[in-house]
Amino acid sequence: MDEHRPHRPVYRLQRLDGDRVVTIVTFHSAAEALMLLLNLPNGYRLTLDNREVSPLSGRHEDAAD
């Protein structure tokens, strides 16, 4: 990581497939994340860096794989 650049959050839309997690898209925009949160279908999750953002469940504090 470049020491002269601040950390940029990384959002990932991931598909849950049994025990596998497949990253569909990676982006840096909070506006895009909000749009996804409002329309997140079942079987998908949104992560911010390595933390699960949605779906909110008992697992949302767990680190994402």
XYZ file of C-alpha atoms in Angstrom:
65
model
C 0.000 0.000 0.000
C 1.281 3.465 -0.855
C 2.177 5.332 2.346
C 1.284 8.682 0.749
C -2.275 7.720 -0.123
C -5.026 7.344 2.462
C -6.804 3.999 2.728
C -9.803 3.807 0.399
C -12.623 1.531 1.520
C -13.229 -1.465 -0.717
C -16.789 -2.707 -1.165
C -17.462 -6.147 -2.641
C -20.683 -7.666 -3.887
C -20.384 -11.391 -3.252
C -22.550 -14.358 -4.205
C -22.947 -17.091 -1.591
C -22.835 -20.539 -3.193
C -22.984 -23.188 -0.491
C -19.609 -23.037 1.255
C -18.113 -20.876 -1.502
C -18.149 -17.085 -1.723
C -17.663 -15.587 -5.186
C -16.826 -11.892 -5.581
C -18.943 -10.462 -8.398
C -17.736 -6.849 -8.377
C -15.358 -4.665 -6.349
C -15.790 -0.897 -6.070
C -14.877 2.123 -3.899
C -18.061 4.222 -3.970
C -20.294 4.486 -0.898
C -23.111 5.703 -3.186
C -22.940 2.454 -5.157
C -22.913 0.491 -1.901
C -26.065 2.243 -0.712
C -27.830 1.487 -3.997
C -26.871 -2.190 -3.679
C -28.015 -2.358 -0.051
C -31.479 -1.191 -1.058
C -31.764 -3.903 -3.730
C -29.655 -6.792 -2.418
C -31.165 -10.113 -3.539
C -31.125 -13.295 -1.441
C -27.934 -15.296 -1.770
C -25.702 -12.229 -2.001
C -23.838 -10.139 0.529
C -22.060 -6.803 0.574
C -18.750 -6.422 2.389
C -16.735 -3.359 3.329
C -13.039 -4.188 3.460
C -13.195 -7.543 5.290
C -16.467 -7.031 7.212
C -19.928 -8.135 6.151
C -22.268 -5.148 5.760
C -25.378 -6.930 4.504
C -27.403 -9.043 4.900
C -27.560 -8.029 8.532
C -27.652 -11.162 10.616
C -25.948 -12.672 13.612
C -22.912 -13.085 11.371
C -22.491 -9.420 10.394
C -19.596 -8.924 12.814
C -17.668 -11.818 11.273
C -14.803 -11.181 8.905
C -15.685 -11.923 5.313
C -13.700 -14.637 3.532
